[in-house]
PDB file of C-alpha atoms in Angstrom:
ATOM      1  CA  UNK V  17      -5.280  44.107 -38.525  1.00  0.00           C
ATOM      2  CA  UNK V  18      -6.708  41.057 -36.865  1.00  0.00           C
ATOM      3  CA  UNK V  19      -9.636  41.577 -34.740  1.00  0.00           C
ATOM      4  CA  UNK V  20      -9.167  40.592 -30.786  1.00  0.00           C
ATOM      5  CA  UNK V  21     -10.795  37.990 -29.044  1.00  0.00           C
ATOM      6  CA  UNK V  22     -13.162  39.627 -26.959  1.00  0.00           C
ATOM      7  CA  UNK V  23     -14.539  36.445 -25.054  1.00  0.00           C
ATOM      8  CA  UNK V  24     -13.241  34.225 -22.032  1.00  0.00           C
ATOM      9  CA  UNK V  25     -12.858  30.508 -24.006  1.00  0.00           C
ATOM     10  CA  UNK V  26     -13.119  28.927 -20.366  1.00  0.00           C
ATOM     11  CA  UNK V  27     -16.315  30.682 -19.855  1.00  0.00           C
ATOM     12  CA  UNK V  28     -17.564  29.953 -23.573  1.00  0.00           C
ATOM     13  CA  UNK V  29     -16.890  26.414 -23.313  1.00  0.00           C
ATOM     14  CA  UNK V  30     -18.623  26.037 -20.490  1.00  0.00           C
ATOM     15  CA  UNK V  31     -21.520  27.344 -21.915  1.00  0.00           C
ATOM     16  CA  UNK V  32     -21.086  25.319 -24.638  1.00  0.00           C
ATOM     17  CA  UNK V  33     -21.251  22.417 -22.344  1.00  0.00           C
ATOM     18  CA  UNK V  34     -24.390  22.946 -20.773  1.00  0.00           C
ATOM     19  CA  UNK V  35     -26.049  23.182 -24.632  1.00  0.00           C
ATOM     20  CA  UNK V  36     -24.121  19.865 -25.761  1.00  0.00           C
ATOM     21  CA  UNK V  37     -25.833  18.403 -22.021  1.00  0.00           C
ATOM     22  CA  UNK V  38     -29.272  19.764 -22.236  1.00  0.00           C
ATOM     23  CA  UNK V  39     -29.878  19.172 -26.191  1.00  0.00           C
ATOM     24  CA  UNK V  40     -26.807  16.130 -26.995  1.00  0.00           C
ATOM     25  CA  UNK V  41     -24.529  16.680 -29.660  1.00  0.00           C
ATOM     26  CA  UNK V  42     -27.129  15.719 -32.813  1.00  0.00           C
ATOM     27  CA  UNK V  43     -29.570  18.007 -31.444  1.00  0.00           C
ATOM     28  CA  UNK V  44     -27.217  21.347 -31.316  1.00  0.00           C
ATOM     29  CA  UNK V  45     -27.096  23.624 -33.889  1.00  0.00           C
ATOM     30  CA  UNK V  46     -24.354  26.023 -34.078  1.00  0.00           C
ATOM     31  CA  UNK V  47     -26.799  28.989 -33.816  1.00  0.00           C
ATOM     32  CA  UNK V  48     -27.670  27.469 -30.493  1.00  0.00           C
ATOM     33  CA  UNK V  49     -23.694  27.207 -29.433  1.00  0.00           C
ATOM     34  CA  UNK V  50     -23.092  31.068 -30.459  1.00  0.00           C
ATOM     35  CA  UNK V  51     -26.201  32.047 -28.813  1.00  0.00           C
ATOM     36  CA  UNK V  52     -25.158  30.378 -25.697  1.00  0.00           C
ATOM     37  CA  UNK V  53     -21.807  31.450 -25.963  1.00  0.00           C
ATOM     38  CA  UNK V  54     -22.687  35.239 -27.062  1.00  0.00           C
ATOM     39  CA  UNK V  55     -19.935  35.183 -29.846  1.00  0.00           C
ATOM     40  CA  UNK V  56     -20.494  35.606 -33.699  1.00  0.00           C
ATOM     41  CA  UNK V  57     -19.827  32.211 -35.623  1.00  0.00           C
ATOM     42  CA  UNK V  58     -16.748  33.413 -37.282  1.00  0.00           C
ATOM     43  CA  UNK V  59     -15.454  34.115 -33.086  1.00  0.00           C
ATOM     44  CA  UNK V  60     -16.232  30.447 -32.819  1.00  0.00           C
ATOM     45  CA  UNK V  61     -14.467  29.159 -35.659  1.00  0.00           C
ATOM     46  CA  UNK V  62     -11.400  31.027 -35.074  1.00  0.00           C
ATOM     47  CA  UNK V  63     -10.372  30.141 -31.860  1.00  0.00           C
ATOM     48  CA  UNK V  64     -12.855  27.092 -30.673  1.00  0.00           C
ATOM     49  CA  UNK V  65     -13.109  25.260 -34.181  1.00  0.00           C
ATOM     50  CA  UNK V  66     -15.867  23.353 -35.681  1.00  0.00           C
ATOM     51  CA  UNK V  67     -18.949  22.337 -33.903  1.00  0.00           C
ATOM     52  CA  UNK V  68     -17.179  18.475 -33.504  1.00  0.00           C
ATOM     53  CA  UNK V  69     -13.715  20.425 -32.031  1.00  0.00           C
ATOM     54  CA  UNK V  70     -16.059  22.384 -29.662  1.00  0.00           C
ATOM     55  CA  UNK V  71     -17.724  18.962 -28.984  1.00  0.00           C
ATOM     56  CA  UNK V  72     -14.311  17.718 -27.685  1.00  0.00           C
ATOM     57  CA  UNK V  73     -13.183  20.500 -25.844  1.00  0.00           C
ATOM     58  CA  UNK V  74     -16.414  20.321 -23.736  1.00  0.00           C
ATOM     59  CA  UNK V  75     -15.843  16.612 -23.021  1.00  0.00           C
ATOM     60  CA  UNK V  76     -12.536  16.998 -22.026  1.00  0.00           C
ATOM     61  CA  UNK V  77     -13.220  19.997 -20.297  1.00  0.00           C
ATOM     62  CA  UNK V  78     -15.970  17.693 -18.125  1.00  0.00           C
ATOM     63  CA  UNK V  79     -14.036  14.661 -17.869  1.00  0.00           C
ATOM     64  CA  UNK V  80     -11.368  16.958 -15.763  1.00  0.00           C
ATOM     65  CA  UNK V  81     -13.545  18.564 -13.837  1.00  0.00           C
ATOM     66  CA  UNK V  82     -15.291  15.205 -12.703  1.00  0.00           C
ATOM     67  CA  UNK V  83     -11.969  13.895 -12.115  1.00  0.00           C
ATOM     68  CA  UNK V  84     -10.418  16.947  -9.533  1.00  0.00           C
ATOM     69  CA  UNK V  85     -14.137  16.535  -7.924  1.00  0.00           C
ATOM     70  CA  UNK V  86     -14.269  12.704  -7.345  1.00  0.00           C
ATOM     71  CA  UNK V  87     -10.504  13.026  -6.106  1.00  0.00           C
ATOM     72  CA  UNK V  88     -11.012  15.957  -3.730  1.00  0.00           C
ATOM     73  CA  UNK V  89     -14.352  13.737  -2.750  1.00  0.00           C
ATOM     74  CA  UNK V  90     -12.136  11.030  -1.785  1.00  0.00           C
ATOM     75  CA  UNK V  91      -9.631  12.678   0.256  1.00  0.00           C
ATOM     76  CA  UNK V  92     -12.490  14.192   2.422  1.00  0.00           C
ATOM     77  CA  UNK V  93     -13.158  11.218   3.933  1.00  0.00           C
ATOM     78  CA  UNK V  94     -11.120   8.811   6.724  1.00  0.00           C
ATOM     79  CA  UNK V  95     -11.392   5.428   5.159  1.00  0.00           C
ATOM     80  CA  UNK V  96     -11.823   4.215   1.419  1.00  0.00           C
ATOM     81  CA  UNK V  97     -15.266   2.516   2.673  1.00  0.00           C
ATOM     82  CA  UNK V  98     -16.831   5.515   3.421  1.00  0.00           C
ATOM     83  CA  UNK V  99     -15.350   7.322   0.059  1.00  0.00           C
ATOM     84  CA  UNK V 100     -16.987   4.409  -2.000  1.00  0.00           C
ATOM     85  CA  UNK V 101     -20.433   4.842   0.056  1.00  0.00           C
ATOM     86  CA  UNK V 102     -20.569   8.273  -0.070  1.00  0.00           C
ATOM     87  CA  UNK V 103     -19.431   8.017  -3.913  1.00  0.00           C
ATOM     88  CA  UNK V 104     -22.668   5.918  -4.443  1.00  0.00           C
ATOM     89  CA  UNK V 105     -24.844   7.712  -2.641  1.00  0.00           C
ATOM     90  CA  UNK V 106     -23.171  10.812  -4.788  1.00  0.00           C
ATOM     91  CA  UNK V 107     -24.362   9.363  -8.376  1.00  0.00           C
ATOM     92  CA  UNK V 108     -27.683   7.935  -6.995  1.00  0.00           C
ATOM     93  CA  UNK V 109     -28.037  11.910  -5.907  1.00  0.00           C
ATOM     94  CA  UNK V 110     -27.412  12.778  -9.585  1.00  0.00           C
ATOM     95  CA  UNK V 111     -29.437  10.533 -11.236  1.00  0.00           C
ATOM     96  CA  UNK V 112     -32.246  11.647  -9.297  1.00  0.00           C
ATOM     97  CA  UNK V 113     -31.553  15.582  -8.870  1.00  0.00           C
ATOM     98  CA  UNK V 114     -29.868  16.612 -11.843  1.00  0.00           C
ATOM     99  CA  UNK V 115     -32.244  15.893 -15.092  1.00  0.00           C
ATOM    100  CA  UNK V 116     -29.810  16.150 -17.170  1.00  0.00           C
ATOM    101  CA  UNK V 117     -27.867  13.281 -16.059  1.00  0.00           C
ATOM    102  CA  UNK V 118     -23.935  12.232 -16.556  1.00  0.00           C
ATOM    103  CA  UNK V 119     -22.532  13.942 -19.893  1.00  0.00           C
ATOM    104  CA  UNK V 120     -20.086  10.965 -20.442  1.00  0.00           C
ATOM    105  CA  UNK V 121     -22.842   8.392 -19.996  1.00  0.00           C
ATOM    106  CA  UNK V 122     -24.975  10.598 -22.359  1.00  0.00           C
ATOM    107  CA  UNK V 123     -22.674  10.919 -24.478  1.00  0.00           C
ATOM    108  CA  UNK V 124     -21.722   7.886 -24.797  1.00  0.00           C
ATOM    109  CA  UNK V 125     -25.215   6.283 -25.944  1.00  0.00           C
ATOM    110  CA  UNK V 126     -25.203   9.048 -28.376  1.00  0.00           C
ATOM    111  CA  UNK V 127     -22.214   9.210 -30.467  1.00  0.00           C
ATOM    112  CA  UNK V 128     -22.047   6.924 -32.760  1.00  0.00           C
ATOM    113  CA  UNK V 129     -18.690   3.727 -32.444  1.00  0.00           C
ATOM    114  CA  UNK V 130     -16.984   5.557 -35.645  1.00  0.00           C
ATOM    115  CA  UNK V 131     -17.046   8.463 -33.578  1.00  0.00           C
ATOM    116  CA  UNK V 132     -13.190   7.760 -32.615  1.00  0.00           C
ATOM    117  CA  UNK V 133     -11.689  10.927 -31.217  1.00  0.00           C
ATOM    118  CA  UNK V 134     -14.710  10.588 -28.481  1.00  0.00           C
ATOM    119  CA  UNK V 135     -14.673   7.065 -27.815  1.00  0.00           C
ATOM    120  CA  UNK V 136     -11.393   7.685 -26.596  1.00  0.00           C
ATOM    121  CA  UNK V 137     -12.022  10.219 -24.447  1.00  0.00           C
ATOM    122  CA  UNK V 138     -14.910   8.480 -23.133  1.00  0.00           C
ATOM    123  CA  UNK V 139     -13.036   5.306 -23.101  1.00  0.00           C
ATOM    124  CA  UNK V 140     -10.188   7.370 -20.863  1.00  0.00           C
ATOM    125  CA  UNK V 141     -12.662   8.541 -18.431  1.00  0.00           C
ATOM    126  CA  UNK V 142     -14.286   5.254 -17.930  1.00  0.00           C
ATOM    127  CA  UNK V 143     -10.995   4.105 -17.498  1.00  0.00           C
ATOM    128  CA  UNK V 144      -9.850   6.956 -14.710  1.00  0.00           C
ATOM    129  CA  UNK V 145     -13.324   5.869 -12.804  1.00  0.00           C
ATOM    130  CA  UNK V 146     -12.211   2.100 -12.994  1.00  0.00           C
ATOM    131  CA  UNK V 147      -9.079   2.689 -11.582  1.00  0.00           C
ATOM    132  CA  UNK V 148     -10.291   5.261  -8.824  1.00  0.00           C
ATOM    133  CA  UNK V 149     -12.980   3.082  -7.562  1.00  0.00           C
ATOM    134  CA  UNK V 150     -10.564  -0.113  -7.836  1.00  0.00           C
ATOM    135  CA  UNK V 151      -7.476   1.910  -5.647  1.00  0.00           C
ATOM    136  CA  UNK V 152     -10.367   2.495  -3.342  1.00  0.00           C
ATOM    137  CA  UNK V 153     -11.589  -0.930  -3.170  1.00  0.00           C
ATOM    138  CA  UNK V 154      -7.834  -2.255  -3.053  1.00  0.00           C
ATOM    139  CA  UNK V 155      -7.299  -0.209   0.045  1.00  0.00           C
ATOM    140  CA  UNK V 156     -10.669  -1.347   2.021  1.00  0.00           C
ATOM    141  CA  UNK V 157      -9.718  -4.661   1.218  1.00  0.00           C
ATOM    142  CA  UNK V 158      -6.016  -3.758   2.698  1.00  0.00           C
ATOM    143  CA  UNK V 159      -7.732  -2.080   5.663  1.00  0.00           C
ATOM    144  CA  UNK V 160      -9.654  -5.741   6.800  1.00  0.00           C
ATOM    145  CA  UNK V 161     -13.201  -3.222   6.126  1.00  0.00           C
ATOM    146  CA  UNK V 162     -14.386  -5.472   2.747  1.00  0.00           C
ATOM    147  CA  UNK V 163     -13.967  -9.387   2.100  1.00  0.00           C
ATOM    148  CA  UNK V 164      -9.965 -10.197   1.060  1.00  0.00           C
ATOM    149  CA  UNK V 165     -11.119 -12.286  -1.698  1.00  0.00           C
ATOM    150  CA  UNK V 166     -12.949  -9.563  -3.115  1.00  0.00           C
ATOM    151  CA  UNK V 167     -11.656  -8.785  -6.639  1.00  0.00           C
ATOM    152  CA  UNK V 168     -11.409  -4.993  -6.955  1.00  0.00           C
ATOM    153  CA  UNK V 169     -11.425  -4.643 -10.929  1.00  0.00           C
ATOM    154  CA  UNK V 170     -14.388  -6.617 -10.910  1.00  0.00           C
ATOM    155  CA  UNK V 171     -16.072  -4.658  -8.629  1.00  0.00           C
ATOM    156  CA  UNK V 172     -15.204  -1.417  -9.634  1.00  0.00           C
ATOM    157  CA  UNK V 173     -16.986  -2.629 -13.363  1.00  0.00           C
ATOM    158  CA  UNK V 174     -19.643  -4.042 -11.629  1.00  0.00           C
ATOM    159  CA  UNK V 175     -20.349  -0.769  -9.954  1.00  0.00           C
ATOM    160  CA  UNK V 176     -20.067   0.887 -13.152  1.00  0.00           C
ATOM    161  CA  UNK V 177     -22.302  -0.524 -14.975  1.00  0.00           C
ATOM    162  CA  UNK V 178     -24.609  -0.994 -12.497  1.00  0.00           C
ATOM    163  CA  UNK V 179     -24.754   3.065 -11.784  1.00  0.00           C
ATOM    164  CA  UNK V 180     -25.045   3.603 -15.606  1.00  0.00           C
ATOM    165  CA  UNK V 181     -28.317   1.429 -15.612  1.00  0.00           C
ATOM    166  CA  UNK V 182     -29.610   3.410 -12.610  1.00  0.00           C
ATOM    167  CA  UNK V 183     -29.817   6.767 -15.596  1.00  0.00           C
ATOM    168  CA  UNK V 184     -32.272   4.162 -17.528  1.00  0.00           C
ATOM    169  CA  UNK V 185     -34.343   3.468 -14.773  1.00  0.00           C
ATOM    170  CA  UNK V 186     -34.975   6.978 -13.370  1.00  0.00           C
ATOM    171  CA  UNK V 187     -35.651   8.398 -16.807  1.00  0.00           C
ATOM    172  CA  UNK V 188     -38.674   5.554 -17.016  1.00  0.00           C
ATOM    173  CA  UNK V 189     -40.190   5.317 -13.496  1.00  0.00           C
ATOM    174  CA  UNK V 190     -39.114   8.934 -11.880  1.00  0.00           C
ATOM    175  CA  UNK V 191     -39.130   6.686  -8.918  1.00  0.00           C
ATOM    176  CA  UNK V 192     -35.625   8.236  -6.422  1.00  0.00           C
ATOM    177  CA  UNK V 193     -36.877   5.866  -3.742  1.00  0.00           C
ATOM    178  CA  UNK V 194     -35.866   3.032  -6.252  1.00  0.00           C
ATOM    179  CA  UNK V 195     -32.571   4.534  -7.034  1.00  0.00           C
ATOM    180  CA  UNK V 196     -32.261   5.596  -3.487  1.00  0.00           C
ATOM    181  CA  UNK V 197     -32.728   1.361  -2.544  1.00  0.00           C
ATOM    182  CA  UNK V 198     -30.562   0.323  -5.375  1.00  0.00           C
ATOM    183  CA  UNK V 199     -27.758   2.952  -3.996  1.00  0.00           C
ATOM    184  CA  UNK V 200     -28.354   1.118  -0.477  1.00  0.00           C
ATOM    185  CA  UNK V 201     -27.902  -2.107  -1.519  1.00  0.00           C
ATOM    186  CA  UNK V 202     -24.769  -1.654  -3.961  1.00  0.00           C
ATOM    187  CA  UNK V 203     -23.573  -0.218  -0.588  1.00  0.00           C
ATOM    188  CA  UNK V 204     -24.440  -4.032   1.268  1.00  0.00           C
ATOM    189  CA  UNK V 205     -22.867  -5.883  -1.292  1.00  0.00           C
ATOM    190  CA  UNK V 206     -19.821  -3.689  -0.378  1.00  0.00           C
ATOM    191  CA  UNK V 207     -19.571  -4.970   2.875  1.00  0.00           C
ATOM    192  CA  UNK V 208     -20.429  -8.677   2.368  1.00  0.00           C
TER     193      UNK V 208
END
């Protein structure tokens, strides 16, 4: 008779998560993932897959969490201005508090370009963020609170890339009162 699963996968993967985000995905061994996880390696295999399948799982398991979060975010607030502040203010927050960073921008400077199945995923969350911060830009814009010849896809990527360059510089200088300026003055160029 097959043997019962005797483990919560939700509760596994996240735990598998915070291993893939502390150590990256070259730097985790499977020993550390069933460690983590408290299940035997043949547990793993059976119901979670490979170390590359758990891999996935955990990114899509992030990528929707982010998503419900930034969309609940949104909603808490009475104009799209002040959802795109406080979403700045948000990531300059996590660069500087949280040393282990964004998973998807991690991730992303990790995996390697044949790394398809990922780049996808990656590609779709980038893609979810892009069109999030371009409805909210689109609506300021509607609402007479940012420039009408501002060009919201634009400005969504410029935001994007601009926060993922924010990771680089904290992990060199340490310096949140640099992040904490840059944050302030994405949030100017907003409003020009």
């Amino acid at each position: 008779m097959a043997r019962t699963v005797e483990f919560d996968q939700h509760q596994a993967i996240e735990k598998a998560l915070d291993v893939f985000w502390q150590k990256g995905y070259n730097g985790t061994s499977m020993r550390d993932l069933t460690d983590a996880m408290q299940i035997n390696s043949s547990s793993l295999y059976n119901t979670l897959g490979d170390k590359h399948q758990l891999f996935v799982q955990c990114i899509k398991h992030y990528t929707k969490k982010r998503r419900i979060l930034l969309e609940e975010r949104a909603r808490a607030f009475d104009s799209p201005l002040k959802a795109l502040e406080s979403f700045i203010n948000d990531v300059a927050d996590v660069v500087i508090n949280d040393a282990q960073g964004c998973f998807a921008i991690k991730t992303a400077f990790e995996v390697s370009p044949d790394e398809k199945d990922i780049q996808a995923l990656l590609k779709d969350d980038n893609d979810f963020t892009h069109s999030f911060l371009d409805t909210l830009i689109r609506e300021a814009v509607e609402q007479g609170a940012m420039n009408k010849d501002t060009d919201p896809g634009l400005v969504a990527d410029y935001m994007i890339s601009t926060y993922t360059g924010w990771y680089e510089l904290y992990i060199l200088h340490r310096d949140p009162a640099k992040i904490k300026k840059l944050a302030g003055f994405m949030v100017r160029q907003l409003l020009r």
